Coordinates of C-alpha atoms in Angstrom, one line a residue:
M404 CA -23.1 -18.6 3.0
H405 CA -24.6 -18.6 -0.5
L406 CA -27.2 -15.9 -1.2
V407 CA -29.9 -16.7 -3.6
S408 CA -31.8 -13.8 -5.2
N409 CA -35.6 -13.8 -4.8
L410 CA -36.5 -14.0 -8.4
A411 CA -40.2 -13.4 -7.8
V412 CA -39.7 -10.2 -5.9
R413 CA -37.0 -9.0 -8.4
G414 CA -39.3 -9.6 -11.3
Q415 CA -42.1 -7.6 -9.6
I416 CA -39.7 -4.7 -8.9
E417 CA -38.5 -4.7 -12.5
D418 CA -42.0 -4.5 -13.8
L419 CA -42.9 -1.4 -11.8
Q420 CA -43.8 1.6 -13.9
I421 CA -41.8 4.8 -13.2
H422 CA -41.1 8.2 -14.8
C423 CA -37.9 8.8 -16.7
R424 CA -35.7 11.0 -14.5
H425 CA -35.2 13.4 -17.5
G426 CA -38.9 14.2 -17.1
L427 CA -38.8 15.2 -13.5
T428 CA -37.7 18.3 -11.6
R429 CA -37.3 19.3 -8.0
S430 CA -40.4 20.6 -6.3
D431 CA -40.4 24.0 -4.5
S432 CA -39.8 22.3 -1.2
E433 CA -36.7 20.6 -2.7
E434 CA -37.7 17.4 -0.8
D435 CA -39.7 15.8 -3.7
F436 CA -39.9 15.6 -7.4
E437 CA -42.7 16.7 -9.8
V438 CA -43.3 16.2 -13.5
D439 CA -41.4 18.5 -15.8
T440 CA -43.8 19.3 -18.7
T441 CA -40.8 20.2 -20.9
G442 CA -39.0 16.9 -20.3
C443 CA -39.5 13.3 -21.1
Q444 CA -43.1 12.2 -20.6
E445 CA -42.6 8.5 -21.2
R446 CA -43.3 6.0 -18.4
I447 CA -40.9 3.0 -18.3
S448 CA -40.5 -0.2 -16.4
F449 CA -37.9 -0.1 -13.6
G450 CA -36.0 -2.9 -15.3
R451 CA -35.5 -0.8 -18.5
R452 CA -34.6 2.4 -16.6
T453 CA -30.9 2.4 -17.4
E454 CA -31.3 1.3 -21.0
H455 CA -33.9 4.1 -21.6
E456 CA -32.2 6.9 -19.8
E457 CA -28.8 6.4 -21.5
L458 CA -30.5 7.1 -24.8
C459 CA -33.3 9.4 -23.8
G460 CA -33.5 12.5 -26.0
F461 CA -34.4 14.7 -23.1
A462 CA -31.2 14.0 -21.1
L463 CA -29.3 17.1 -20.2
I464 CA -25.9 17.1 -21.9
P465 CA -23.2 19.8 -21.3
C466 CA -21.9 21.6 -24.3
P467 CA -18.6 19.9 -25.3
N468 CA -17.1 23.2 -26.3
S469 CA -17.7 25.1 -23.0
S470 CA -20.2 23.9 -20.4
N471 CA -19.5 27.1 -18.4
Q472 CA -20.3 29.5 -21.2
C473 CA -23.1 27.5 -22.9
G474 CA -24.6 25.4 -20.2
K475 CA -26.6 22.1 -20.8
F476 CA -29.0 21.1 -23.5
R477 CA -31.5 18.3 -24.1
R478 CA -29.8 15.6 -26.1
K479 CA -32.2 16.0 -29.0
G480 CA -31.4 19.7 -29.1
L481 CA -27.6 19.6 -28.7
E482 CA -27.0 19.2 -32.4
E483 CA -28.9 22.4 -33.2
H484 CA -26.9 24.3 -30.6
L485 CA -23.6 23.1 -31.9
K486 CA -24.5 24.6 -35.3
V487 CA -24.5 28.1 -33.8
C488 CA -22.2 27.6 -30.7
A489 CA -19.6 30.4 -30.6
Q490 CA -17.2 28.6 -28.2
Y491 CA -15.3 26.4 -30.7
R492 CA -11.5 26.7 -30.2
C493 CA -8.9 26.9 -32.9
Q494 CA -7.2 23.6 -33.6
Y495 CA -3.9 25.3 -32.8
S496 CA -4.9 26.4 -29.4
V497 CA -2.3 24.0 -27.9
K498 CA 0.3 26.2 -29.7
G499 CA -1.0 29.4 -28.1
C500 CA -3.9 30.5 -30.4
E501 CA -6.7 32.0 -28.4
H502 CA -9.3 32.4 -31.2
V503 CA -12.8 31.3 -30.3
G504 CA -15.9 31.3 -32.6
T505 CA -18.5 29.3 -34.4
K506 CA -17.5 26.1 -36.2
L507 CA -17.4 27.7 -39.6
N508 CA -15.6 30.7 -38.3
V509 CA -12.9 28.6 -36.6
E510 CA -12.4 26.5 -39.7
D511 CA -11.8 29.6 -41.9
H512 CA -9.5 31.1 -39.2
G513 CA -7.5 27.9 -39.1
K514 CA -6.5 28.3 -42.7
T515 CA -4.6 31.5 -41.9
C516 CA -3.8 31.0 -38.2
R517 CA -0.3 32.5 -37.4
H518 CA 0.3 29.6 -34.9
K519 CA -0.1 27.0 -37.7
H520 CA 3.6 26.5 -38.3
S521 CA 5.0 27.5 -34.9
A522 CA 6.6 25.0 -32.6
E523 CA 4.8 23.7 -29.5
P524 CA 5.3 25.8 -26.4
P525 CA 8.2 24.7 -24.2
K526 CA 5.7 23.7 -21.5
C527 CA 3.9 21.3 -23.8
Q528 CA 7.2 19.8 -25.0
A529 CA 8.2 19.3 -21.4
L530 CA 4.9 17.6 -20.7
H531 CA 5.3 15.2 -23.6
S532 CA 8.9 14.5 -22.5
G533 CA 7.7 13.8 -19.0
S534 CA 5.0 11.5 -20.2
S535 CA 7.4 9.5 -22.3
E536 CA 9.7 9.1 -19.3
E537 CA 6.8 7.9 -17.1
L538 CA 5.7 5.4 -19.8
R539 CA 9.2 4.0 -20.1
S540 CA 9.4 3.7 -16.3
S541 CA 6.1 2.0 -16.1
I542 CA 6.9 -0.4 -18.9
K543 CA 10.2 -1.3 -17.3
G544 CA 8.5 -1.9 -13.9
L545 CA 5.9 -4.2 -15.6
S546 CA 8.5 -6.1 -17.5
E547 CA 10.4 -6.8 -14.2
R548 CA 7.1 -8.0 -12.6
V549 CA 6.3 -10.3 -15.5
S550 CA 9.9 -11.7 -15.5
W551 CA 9.6 -12.4 -11.7
L552 CA 6.2 -14.2 -12.2
E553 CA 7.7 -16.3 -15.0
N554 CA 10.7 -17.2 -12.9
N555 CA 8.6 -18.1 -9.9
Q556 CA 5.7 -19.7 -11.7
D557 CA 6.6 -23.3 -10.7
A558 CA 7.0 -22.2 -7.0
L559 CA 3.6 -20.5 -7.0
V560 CA 1.9 -23.5 -8.6
T561 CA 3.5 -25.7 -6.0
Q562 CA 2.3 -23.4 -3.2
V563 CA -1.3 -23.4 -4.6
E564 CA -1.3 -27.2 -4.9
Q565 CA -0.1 -27.5 -1.3
C566 CA -2.9 -25.1 -0.1
N567 CA -5.5 -27.0 -2.1
S568 CA -4.3 -30.2 -0.6
A569 CA -4.5 -28.8 2.9
V570 CA -8.0 -27.4 2.3
S571 CA -9.1 -30.8 0.9
R572 CA -7.7 -32.6 4.0
L573 CA -9.4 -30.1 6.3
S574 CA -12.7 -30.5 4.4
D575 CA -12.5 -34.3 4.7
T576 CA -11.8 -33.9 8.4
V577 CA -14.8 -31.6 8.9
E578 CA -17.0 -33.9 6.9
D579 CA -16.0 -36.9 9.0
L580 CA -16.6 -35.0 12.2
V581 CA -20.0 -33.9 11.1
F582 CA -20.9 -37.4 10.1
Q583 CA -19.8 -38.8 13.4
V584 CA -21.8 -36.2 15.3
E585 CA -24.9 -36.9 13.2
Q586 CA -24.5 -40.7 13.7
L587 CA -24.2 -40.1 17.5
T588 CA -27.3 -38.0 17.3
I589 CA -29.1 -40.8 15.5
I590 CA -28.1 -43.3 18.2
L591 CA -29.1 -41.0 21.0
K592 CA -32.5 -40.3 19.5
R593 CA -33.0 -44.0 18.8
S594 CA -32.1 -44.8 22.4
S595 CA -34.6 -42.2 23.6
L596 CA -37.3 -43.6 21.3
Y597 CA -36.7 -47.2 22.4
R598 CA -36.9 -46.2 26.1
E599 CA -40.2 -44.5 25.5
M600 CA -41.5 -47.7 23.9
S601 CA -40.2 -49.8 26.8
V602 CA -37.9 -51.7 24.4
T603 CA -34.7 -52.8 26.2
S604 CA -32.5 -53.7 23.3
I605 CA -30.8 -51.1 21.1
P606 CA -29.4 -52.0 17.7
E607 CA -25.6 -52.3 17.7
T608 CA -25.2 -51.2 14.1
I609 CA -26.6 -48.6 11.8
N610 CA -27.4 -49.5 8.2
S611 CA -25.5 -47.7 5.5
S612 CA -28.8 -46.3 4.2
Q613 CA -29.0 -44.3 7.4
S614 CA -26.0 -42.2 6.5
I615 CA -26.5 -38.4 6.2
S616 CA -24.1 -36.9 3.8
P617 CA -23.1 -33.2 4.5
D618 CA -23.2 -30.7 1.7
D619 CA -19.8 -29.6 0.4
T620 CA -20.1 -26.3 2.2
L621 CA -21.8 -27.5 5.4
S622 CA -19.8 -26.9 8.6
Y623 CA -20.5 -28.5 11.9
S624 CA -21.6 -25.3 13.6
H625 CA -24.0 -24.5 10.8
A626 CA -25.4 -28.0 10.9
H627 CA -25.8 -27.8 14.7
K628 CA -27.6 -24.4 14.4
Q629 CA -29.9 -25.8 11.8
L630 CA -30.7 -28.8 14.0
V631 CA -31.6 -26.6 16.9
R632 CA -33.5 -24.0 15.0
L633 CA -35.6 -26.4 12.9
K634 CA -36.1 -28.9 15.7
T635 CA -36.3 -31.7 13.2
S636 CA -35.9 -35.3 14.1
Q637 CA -32.6 -36.6 12.9
S638 CA -33.5 -40.2 13.3
V639 CA -33.4 -42.1 10.0
V640 CA -36.7 -42.3 8.2
S641 CA -37.8 -45.9 7.9
T642 CA -40.1 -47.4 5.3
H643 CA -43.2 -47.2 7.4
Q644 CA -46.1 -44.8 6.9
D645 CA -44.2 -41.8 8.3
V646 CA -42.0 -41.5 5.2
W647 CA -42.9 -38.3 3.3
S648 CA -45.6 -37.4 5.8
I649 CA -46.3 -33.8 6.9
P650 CA -44.9 -31.7 8.6
C651 CA -41.4 -32.1 7.3
V652 CA -38.4 -30.3 5.9
L653 CA -35.9 -31.1 3.2
K654 CA -32.2 -30.2 3.5
C655 CA -29.5 -30.4 0.9
I656 CA -26.9 -32.9 2.0
G657 CA -24.7 -33.1 -1.1
T658 CA -24.1 -32.8 -4.8
L659 CA -23.4 -35.5 -7.4
R660 CA -21.1 -34.2 -10.2
G661 CA -19.8 -35.9 -13.3
H662 CA -22.0 -35.0 -16.2
R663 CA -20.6 -32.7 -18.9
G664 CA -24.0 -31.5 -20.2
S665 CA -27.4 -30.5 -19.0
I666 CA -29.2 -33.3 -17.0
W667 CA -32.5 -34.0 -18.6
S668 CA -33.8 -37.2 -17.0
M669 CA -33.3 -39.3 -13.8
V670 CA -34.9 -42.6 -12.6
S671 CA -34.4 -44.7 -9.5
R672 CA -34.5 -48.4 -9.0
G673 CA -33.3 -50.4 -6.0
H674 CA -30.1 -48.9 -4.7
R675 CA -29.3 -47.3 -8.1
L676 CA -29.9 -43.9 -9.6
F677 CA -29.7 -43.4 -13.4
S678 CA -29.1 -39.9 -14.8
A679 CA -28.8 -38.8 -18.4
G680 CA -28.7 -35.6 -20.5
G681 CA -26.7 -33.5 -22.9
D682 CA -23.5 -35.6 -22.7
Q683 CA -25.2 -38.5 -24.4
V684 CA -24.5 -41.0 -21.7
I685 CA -26.3 -42.6 -18.8
K686 CA -24.5 -42.5 -15.5
V687 CA -25.3 -45.2 -12.9
W688 CA -24.9 -44.1 -9.3
N689 CA -24.6 -46.4 -6.3
M690 CA -26.9 -44.9 -3.7
E691 CA -26.7 -47.7 -1.1
N692 CA -24.7 -45.5 1.2
V693 CA -25.6 -41.9 0.4
R694 CA -22.5 -40.5 2.0
L695 CA -20.3 -42.6 -0.3
A696 CA -22.5 -42.3 -3.4
K697 CA -20.5 -42.4 -6.6
C698 CA -20.9 -43.2 -10.3
T699 CA -20.1 -46.9 -10.9
E700 CA -21.0 -47.3 -14.6
V701 CA -21.4 -45.2 -17.7
L702 CA -23.8 -46.6 -20.4
E703 CA -23.0 -45.5 -23.9
G704 CA -25.2 -46.1 -26.9
H705 CA -26.9 -42.8 -27.8
T706 CA -25.6 -40.4 -30.4
N707 CA -27.3 -37.2 -29.1
D708 CA -29.0 -35.8 -26.0
I709 CA -30.9 -38.3 -23.9
H710 CA -34.2 -36.6 -22.9
T711 CA -36.2 -39.3 -21.1
M712 CA -35.9 -42.6 -19.3
C713 CA -38.1 -45.2 -17.4
V714 CA -37.6 -48.5 -15.7
G715 CA -39.7 -51.7 -15.6
G716 CA -39.6 -55.4 -16.2
G717 CA -35.9 -55.7 -15.4
K718 CA -35.1 -53.1 -18.1
L719 CA -34.0 -49.5 -18.3
Y720 CA -35.4 -47.7 -21.3
S721 CA -33.9 -44.5 -22.7
A722 CA -34.7 -42.2 -25.7
G723 CA -33.9 -38.6 -26.9
S724 CA -32.7 -36.4 -29.7
D725 CA -31.2 -39.2 -31.8
Q726 CA -34.8 -40.6 -32.3
A727 CA -33.7 -44.0 -31.0
I728 CA -35.0 -46.2 -28.2
I729 CA -32.6 -48.4 -26.2
S730 CA -33.4 -51.0 -23.6
W731 CA -30.8 -52.0 -21.1
N732 CA -30.5 -55.0 -18.8
L733 CA -30.7 -53.9 -15.2
E734 CA -29.0 -57.0 -14.0
N735 CA -25.7 -56.6 -15.8
L736 CA -26.2 -53.0 -17.3
T737 CA -25.7 -54.1 -20.9
L738 CA -27.5 -52.9 -24.0
H739 CA -30.4 -55.3 -24.7
K740 CA -32.1 -53.9 -27.8
K741 CA -32.0 -50.7 -29.8
V742 CA -34.6 -49.2 -32.2
E743 CA -33.1 -46.7 -34.7
N744 CA -35.4 -44.0 -36.1
A745 CA -38.2 -44.9 -33.8
H746 CA -39.7 -41.4 -34.4
D747 CA -39.2 -38.7 -37.0
N748 CA -38.4 -36.1 -34.3
I749 CA -37.0 -35.8 -30.8
I750 CA -38.5 -38.3 -28.4
C751 CA -39.7 -36.3 -25.5
A752 CA -41.2 -38.8 -23.1
I753 CA -41.3 -42.5 -22.3
V754 CA -43.4 -44.6 -19.8
Y755 CA -43.9 -48.3 -19.1
N756 CA -47.1 -50.0 -17.8
G757 CA -46.0 -53.6 -17.4
K758 CA -46.7 -54.8 -20.9
Y759 CA -46.3 -51.8 -23.2
L760 CA -43.9 -49.0 -23.7
F761 CA -45.2 -45.6 -24.7
T762 CA -43.1 -42.9 -26.4
S763 CA -44.1 -39.4 -27.6
S764 CA -42.7 -36.9 -30.0
H765 CA -44.1 -34.2 -32.4
S766 CA -47.8 -35.0 -33.1
C767 CA -47.1 -38.6 -32.3
I768 CA -47.5 -41.3 -29.5
K769 CA -46.3 -44.8 -30.3
V770 CA -46.9 -48.0 -28.5
W771 CA -44.2 -50.7 -28.3
D772 CA -44.1 -54.2 -27.0
A773 CA -41.9 -53.8 -23.9
S774 CA -40.1 -57.1 -24.4
T775 CA -39.3 -57.0 -28.1
L776 CA -39.5 -53.3 -28.8
Q777 CA -41.8 -54.1 -31.8
E778 CA -44.2 -51.2 -32.7
V779 CA -47.8 -52.1 -31.8
H780 CA -49.8 -49.0 -32.4
E781 CA -49.7 -45.3 -33.1
M782 CA -52.2 -42.8 -31.5
P783 CA -54.2 -40.8 -34.2
D784 CA -55.2 -37.2 -34.5
L785 CA -52.4 -35.4 -32.6
H786 CA -51.2 -32.0 -33.9
H787 CA -48.6 -30.7 -31.5
W788 CA -45.6 -31.7 -29.5
V789 CA -46.5 -34.3 -26.9
R790 CA -43.9 -33.5 -24.2
A791 CA -45.3 -35.4 -21.2
L792 CA -46.7 -38.9 -20.6
A793 CA -47.9 -40.7 -17.4
V794 CA -49.9 -43.8 -16.4
D795 CA -52.3 -44.2 -13.6
A796 CA -51.8 -46.3 -10.5
K797 CA -53.6 -49.3 -12.0
R798 CA -51.6 -48.9 -15.3
E799 CA -54.8 -49.0 -17.2
K800 CA -54.8 -45.4 -18.6
L801 CA -52.2 -43.4 -20.4
F802 CA -52.2 -39.6 -20.0
S803 CA -50.5 -37.4 -22.6
G804 CA -50.0 -33.7 -22.5
S805 CA -49.6 -31.4 -25.5
H806 CA -50.8 -27.9 -26.5
N807 CA -53.9 -26.8 -24.5
V808 CA -55.0 -30.4 -23.9
V809 CA -54.5 -33.6 -21.9
H810 CA -55.6 -36.8 -23.6
I811 CA -56.6 -39.9 -21.6
W812 CA -56.1 -43.2 -23.5
D813 CA -56.7 -46.9 -22.9
A814 CA -53.4 -48.5 -22.0
T815 CA -54.5 -52.1 -21.9
G816 CA -54.7 -53.0 -25.6
S817 CA -57.4 -51.0 -27.5
F818 CA -55.5 -47.7 -27.0
S819 CA -58.8 -45.8 -27.7
L820 CA -59.3 -42.3 -26.5
R821 CA -61.2 -42.3 -23.2
G822 CA -61.3 -38.6 -22.4
T823 CA -59.8 -35.2 -22.7
I824 CA -59.0 -32.2 -20.5
D825 CA -59.2 -29.1 -22.5
H826 CA -57.6 -25.9 -21.2
S827 CA -56.0 -22.6 -22.4
L828 CA -52.8 -22.8 -20.3
G829 CA -50.4 -23.5 -23.2
S830 CA -48.1 -26.5 -23.8
V831 CA -47.9 -29.2 -21.1
Y832 CA -44.3 -29.9 -20.1
S833 CA -44.9 -32.4 -17.2
L834 CA -47.5 -34.8 -15.9
A835 CA -48.1 -36.9 -12.8
V836 CA -51.0 -39.0 -11.7
T837 CA -51.8 -40.1 -8.2
K838 CA -54.8 -42.0 -6.8
Q839 CA -56.6 -38.7 -6.4
F840 CA -55.2 -36.2 -8.9
I841 CA -54.0 -35.5 -12.4
I842 CA -51.3 -33.0 -12.0
V843 CA -50.2 -30.9 -15.0
G844 CA -47.1 -28.6 -15.3
T845 CA -47.5 -26.0 -18.0
Y846 CA -45.7 -23.4 -20.0
N847 CA -47.7 -20.7 -18.2
Q848 CA -45.5 -21.3 -15.0
N849 CA -48.3 -22.9 -13.0
I850 CA -49.3 -26.4 -11.8
H851 CA -52.9 -27.4 -12.5
V852 CA -54.6 -30.1 -10.4
Y853 CA -57.6 -32.1 -11.7
D854 CA -59.7 -34.8 -10.2
V855 CA -58.5 -38.2 -11.4
N856 CA -62.1 -39.5 -11.9
S857 CA -64.2 -36.5 -13.0
Y858 CA -61.3 -34.6 -14.8
Q859 CA -62.7 -31.5 -13.2
S860 CA -60.3 -28.7 -12.3
I861 CA -59.5 -28.4 -8.5
K862 CA -56.8 -25.9 -8.1
A863 CA -53.9 -24.0 -9.7
L864 CA -50.7 -24.1 -7.7
V865 CA -49.0 -20.7 -8.2
G866 CA -45.4 -20.1 -7.2
H867 CA -43.0 -20.8 -10.0
I868 CA -41.9 -18.0 -12.4
G869 CA -40.7 -20.4 -15.2
T870 CA -42.1 -23.3 -17.1
V871 CA -42.8 -26.3 -14.9
T872 CA -40.5 -29.0 -16.3
G873 CA -40.8 -31.9 -13.8
L874 CA -43.3 -33.3 -11.3
A875 CA -42.8 -36.0 -8.6
P876 CA -45.6 -36.8 -6.1
A877 CA -44.6 -38.6 -2.9
V878 CA -45.8 -42.2 -2.4
T879 CA -48.1 -41.0 0.4
G880 CA -49.9 -38.6 -2.0
K881 CA -49.4 -35.8 0.5
L882 CA -46.5 -34.0 -1.1
L883 CA -45.7 -32.9 -4.6
F884 CA -42.2 -31.8 -5.8
S885 CA -42.0 -29.6 -8.9
A886 CA -39.0 -28.5 -11.0
S887 CA -38.9 -25.3 -13.1
Y888 CA -36.9 -23.2 -15.5
D889 CA -36.7 -20.7 -12.7
T890 CA -33.9 -22.8 -11.1
T891 CA -35.9 -23.9 -8.1
V892 CA -37.7 -27.0 -6.8
Q893 CA -41.0 -26.2 -5.0
I894 CA -42.6 -28.5 -2.3
W895 CA -46.4 -28.5 -2.2
N896 CA -48.9 -29.8 0.4
L897 CA -51.5 -31.6 -1.6
D898 CA -54.0 -31.6 1.3
T899 CA -54.1 -27.8 1.5
M900 CA -52.8 -27.1 -2.0
L901 CA -50.3 -24.6 -0.5
P902 CA -46.5 -24.3 -1.0
M903 CA -44.3 -25.6 1.9
Q904 CA -40.7 -25.0 0.9
T905 CA -38.6 -23.7 -1.9
L906 CA -35.3 -25.4 -2.7
S907 CA -32.9 -23.0 -4.4
R908 CA -29.6 -24.8 -4.9
H909 CA -29.1 -24.8 -8.7
E910 CA -27.7 -22.2 -11.0
G911 CA -29.6 -23.3 -14.1
S912 CA -33.0 -24.6 -15.1
V913 CA -34.1 -27.6 -13.0
N914 CA -35.2 -30.2 -15.6
C915 CA -36.1 -33.3 -13.5
V916 CA -36.8 -34.5 -10.0
V917 CA -37.0 -38.0 -8.7
I918 CA -37.7 -39.6 -5.3
H919 CA -35.2 -42.3 -4.0
K920 CA -36.2 -43.7 -0.6
D921 CA -36.1 -40.8 1.8
L922 CA -34.2 -38.6 -0.7
L923 CA -35.2 -36.1 -3.3
L924 CA -32.8 -35.6 -6.2
S925 CA -32.9 -32.8 -8.7
G926 CA -31.1 -32.6 -12.1
S927 CA -30.3 -29.3 -13.7
E928 CA -28.9 -27.4 -16.7
D929 CA -25.9 -26.6 -14.4
M930 CA -24.8 -30.3 -14.9
E931 CA -25.3 -31.1 -11.2
I932 CA -27.6 -33.4 -9.2
K933 CA -28.5 -32.0 -5.8
V934 CA -29.4 -34.5 -3.0
F935 CA -32.0 -33.4 -0.5
K936 CA -32.9 -35.5 2.6
Y937 CA -36.3 -35.7 4.2
F938 CA -36.6 -34.9 7.9
K939 CA -39.7 -35.3 9.9
A940 CA -40.5 -32.1 11.8
E941 CA -41.6 -32.3 15.4

């Protein structure tokens, strides 16, 4: 079982204000502490406790010359004590000198000490001799062990490989068993459903899209317990209105690995998932059968991090730190067109509205003809990074997010400014627009929801403890998925504006989320894509 620390609680605990322990003393009852007026009076946060107390000037330090004779002193007063300490020993005490005095006295004594030129006592010589023998014996033993390891290295490697192979076979067997059990569960539930609807025929086959892929660490017993406890319907979600409806639960069913850098962007089209990031390539994943999902193509063309992608008009568009825009043919996955130096800075966001392509960078939004990639227009009067873009459901408006403002632009041809949403929430890092809401993810760790028509603020969704880097509303408009620097994905109910579930499966910042059929996929700084499956709760 993988334990995930509760970052919110841990952060609150670390912010608690406490007294330095060097400013406290036992009360008369010996059962409690009270403030020591002669000690440290500073109040510190719990998270800084160790750092502060290790250097605190009021810490009690025993005299290095004789803790029994001198006792303990505050760290800041120890230096003064050592100037007058009368417990310094002669440097020749190992030879038998018993002289003790102040530092200056001992230094003067050492010049004429009668033990200065005498040999070490027999006892000391014996100790040194014994230590040398022990060292020689230890070195000999270690040398023999190293020699044995070198001689048996190949055998050990072979054993490890055999063990790994056995574990792999067992893992495959368990995975197959889990899959078979889940497929049987699907068939049984389908049979029950059809009987209730008085339908006499039951499908003989199950589409590959109905597969449920177990996570790498998921065992059958664990899966069974989860099924019983959550009481979720394991029947495959079809494309009717129940997809992404509430109540529901998401469970991690697997991980896609292969990237060698942070994953910054993902998009889905048909049975394919496209992912890109710090390794400068776009990976194409065949998601037709989730259980057998794998990378089938790698698209190369960028020379730096790929930060953003979108699809439309039979094309995949990508852009990033190399300041280039590339369009790819979705049919044969070949490079169609490339625009070098499309911006003067990193390209942060890219969206498509059917006719035009919009890209954003520092103080700049550009409009391109989606077919030819010819520049059409540049939005004026922008003064900060524009990190997020989105279009409305009708594709008539473009929404852009920068520092303390969301701009609303015409997206049909005039590209005029049609409105603004001013706020004091910091830089906008993510945007999403539904039929009802404009949803804004900001640097201040919150998600802010506005009315799509009036632009009035409706609610702040509070739950993340890091910048909100990605937003993905479900097609039903009932659910919202948010990604954050805090390594989590949050699920929100847009009817009640309340959190429903936290997905904590990554070990780094979650940079993007995308919905693919009945799956939610999240890409992270940890170079992994987690696959979560939607289950309708009963």
